Amino acid sequence: MGPKGMQELGVGIMQRARYLMMQINSIKGVTAPLFDAPHFQEFVVNFDATGKSVAEINEGLLAARIFGGIDLSDAFPQYGASALYCVTEKHTKADLDSLVAALRKVVS
């Protein structure tokens, strides 16, 4: 792959993560805090304003054949109903858009 290939891979992952965060933030009641620093792969998504637990969100996503984020509610109760999401080079724009569409449906 080489240094150039690794750089391209990393930049692509950061772009995908930023894109997904921005799309998630367009869903009413769901937030993925955007920071000035880039994210590499992982970020936290909060569902407090939806009135649903992460378990309920993940159950709805699973019905759409999508694995939801890792539930952080027990380990980090100060973050409320939050989950850790991860984006990799394997995720296409269509994959990310499918997740966003499914999340919209689950939280509505």
mmCIF file of C-alpha atoms in Angstrom:
data_model
loop_
_atom_site.group_PDB
_atom_site.id
_atom_site.type_symbol
_atom_site.label_atom_id
_atom_site.label_comp_id
_atom_site.label_asym_id
_atom_site.label_seq_id
_atom_site.Cartn_x
_atom_site.Cartn_y
_atom_site.Cartn_z
ATOM 1 C CA MET A 1 0.000 0.000 0.000
ATOM 2 C CA GLY A 2 2.862 2.373 0.757
ATOM 3 C CA PRO A 3 2.898 5.708 2.582
ATOM 4 C CA LYS A 4 0.749 7.447 -0.057
ATOM 5 C CA GLY A 5 -1.842 4.681 0.048
ATOM 6 C CA MET A 6 -1.993 4.785 3.852
ATOM 7 C CA GLN A 7 -2.463 8.549 3.735
ATOM 8 C CA GLU A 8 -5.287 8.240 1.213
ATOM 9 C CA LEU A 9 -6.926 5.536 3.319
ATOM 10 C CA GLY A 10 -6.769 7.676 6.463
ATOM 11 C CA VAL A 11 -8.095 10.781 4.753
ATOM 12 C CA GLY A 12 -10.972 8.771 3.257
ATOM 13 C CA ILE A 13 -11.945 7.418 6.666
ATOM 14 C CA MET A 14 -11.884 10.896 8.219
ATOM 15 C CA GLN A 15 -14.036 12.235 5.370
ATOM 16 C CA ARG A 16 -16.546 9.416 5.802
ATOM 17 C CA ALA A 17 -16.710 9.964 9.564
ATOM 18 C CA ARG A 18 -17.289 13.715 9.123
ATOM 19 C CA TYR A 19 -19.953 13.092 6.481
ATOM 20 C CA LEU A 20 -21.788 10.620 8.721
ATOM 21 C CA MET A 21 -21.608 12.958 11.709
ATOM 22 C CA MET A 22 -23.106 15.796 9.669
ATOM 23 C CA GLN A 23 -25.889 13.551 8.364
ATOM 24 C CA ILE A 24 -26.652 12.233 11.851
ATOM 25 C CA ASN A 25 -26.903 15.800 13.125
ATOM 26 C CA SER A 26 -29.683 16.421 10.617
ATOM 27 C CA ILE A 27 -31.892 13.882 12.442
ATOM 28 C CA LYS A 28 -34.202 15.490 14.990
ATOM 29 C CA GLY A 29 -33.191 14.553 18.536
ATOM 30 C CA VAL A 30 -29.916 12.886 17.538
ATOM 31 C CA THR A 31 -26.527 14.552 17.945
ATOM 32 C CA ALA A 32 -22.971 13.706 17.020
ATOM 33 C CA PRO A 33 -20.946 16.630 18.375
ATOM 34 C CA LEU A 34 -18.750 18.203 15.711
ATOM 35 C CA PHE A 35 -15.368 19.369 16.958
ATOM 36 C CA ASP A 36 -12.692 21.415 15.232
ATOM 37 C CA ALA A 37 -10.315 18.448 15.249
ATOM 38 C CA PRO A 38 -10.896 15.640 12.725
ATOM 39 C CA HIS A 39 -12.196 12.283 13.900
ATOM 40 C CA PHE A 40 -10.594 9.063 12.853
ATOM 41 C CA GLN A 41 -13.183 6.292 12.642
ATOM 42 C CA GLU A 42 -15.007 6.598 15.982
ATOM 43 C CA PHE A 43 -17.361 9.158 17.484
ATOM 44 C CA VAL A 44 -20.166 9.342 20.038
ATOM 45 C CA VAL A 45 -23.818 9.742 19.064
ATOM 46 C CA ASN A 46 -26.352 10.925 21.658
ATOM 47 C CA PHE A 47 -30.030 9.942 21.586
ATOM 48 C CA ASP A 48 -31.276 11.675 24.773
ATOM 49 C CA ALA A 49 -33.656 14.019 22.966
ATOM 50 C CA THR A 50 -35.379 11.091 21.208
ATOM 51 C CA GLY A 51 -36.654 9.617 24.467
ATOM 52 C CA LYS A 52 -35.353 6.211 23.390
ATOM 53 C CA SER A 53 -32.614 4.086 24.866
ATOM 54 C CA VAL A 54 -29.618 2.934 22.852
ATOM 55 C CA ALA A 55 -30.968 -0.617 23.176
ATOM 56 C CA GLU A 56 -34.242 0.461 21.530
ATOM 57 C CA ILE A 57 -32.352 2.297 18.778
ATOM 58 C CA ASN A 58 -30.111 -0.712 18.134
ATOM 59 C CA GLU A 59 -33.093 -3.075 18.090
ATOM 60 C CA GLY A 60 -34.740 -0.943 15.412
ATOM 61 C CA LEU A 61 -31.529 -0.789 13.395
ATOM 62 C CA LEU A 62 -31.075 -4.537 13.653
ATOM 63 C CA ALA A 63 -34.545 -4.988 12.149
ATOM 64 C CA ALA A 64 -33.112 -3.076 9.155
ATOM 65 C CA ARG A 65 -30.082 -5.429 9.151
ATOM 66 C CA ILE A 66 -27.771 -2.731 10.542
ATOM 67 C CA PHE A 67 -25.625 -3.166 13.625
ATOM 68 C CA GLY A 68 -25.923 -0.050 15.767
ATOM 69 C CA GLY A 69 -23.249 1.594 17.847
ATOM 70 C CA ILE A 70 -21.776 0.268 21.072
ATOM 71 C CA ASP A 71 -24.021 1.276 23.970
ATOM 72 C CA LEU A 72 -22.107 3.560 26.336
ATOM 73 C CA SER A 73 -25.003 4.109 28.747
ATOM 74 C CA ASP A 74 -23.842 1.729 31.480
ATOM 75 C CA ALA A 75 -20.102 2.392 31.269
ATOM 76 C CA PHE A 76 -20.461 6.177 30.924
ATOM 77 C CA PRO A 77 -23.820 7.213 32.430
ATOM 78 C CA GLN A 78 -22.752 10.871 32.326
ATOM 79 C CA TYR A 79 -23.188 10.715 28.523
ATOM 80 C CA GLY A 80 -26.834 9.633 28.791
ATOM 81 C CA ALA A 81 -28.254 7.528 25.975
ATOM 82 C CA SER A 82 -25.110 7.492 23.851
ATOM 83 C CA ALA A 83 -23.440 5.010 21.536
ATOM 84 C CA LEU A 84 -20.036 4.753 19.926
ATOM 85 C CA TYR A 85 -20.169 4.608 16.131
ATOM 86 C CA CYS A 86 -17.303 3.636 13.843
ATOM 87 C CA VAL A 87 -16.620 4.277 10.156
ATOM 88 C CA THR A 88 -14.048 2.318 8.162
ATOM 89 C CA GLU A 89 -12.779 2.216 4.603
ATOM 90 C CA LYS A 90 -15.268 -0.588 3.946
ATOM 91 C CA HIS A 91 -18.275 1.702 4.444
ATOM 92 C CA THR A 92 -19.549 3.247 1.240
ATOM 93 C CA LYS A 93 -21.582 6.445 0.988
ATOM 94 C CA ALA A 94 -24.599 4.221 0.301
ATOM 95 C CA ASP A 95 -23.905 2.321 3.562
ATOM 96 C CA LEU A 96 -23.728 5.574 5.514
ATOM 97 C CA ASP A 97 -26.886 6.917 3.874
ATOM 98 C CA SER A 98 -28.700 3.648 4.684
ATOM 99 C CA LEU A 99 -27.717 4.002 8.338
ATOM 100 C CA VAL A 100 -28.985 7.590 8.440
ATOM 101 C CA ALA A 101 -32.283 6.614 6.776
ATOM 102 C CA ALA A 102 -32.746 3.748 9.239
ATOM 103 C CA LEU A 103 -31.942 5.996 12.205
ATOM 104 C CA ARG A 104 -34.524 8.541 11.001
ATOM 105 C CA LYS A 105 -37.135 5.795 10.881
ATOM 106 C CA VAL A 106 -36.208 4.324 14.273
ATOM 107 C CA VAL A 107 -36.288 7.631 16.167
ATOM 108 C CA SER A 108 -39.478 8.979 14.575
#
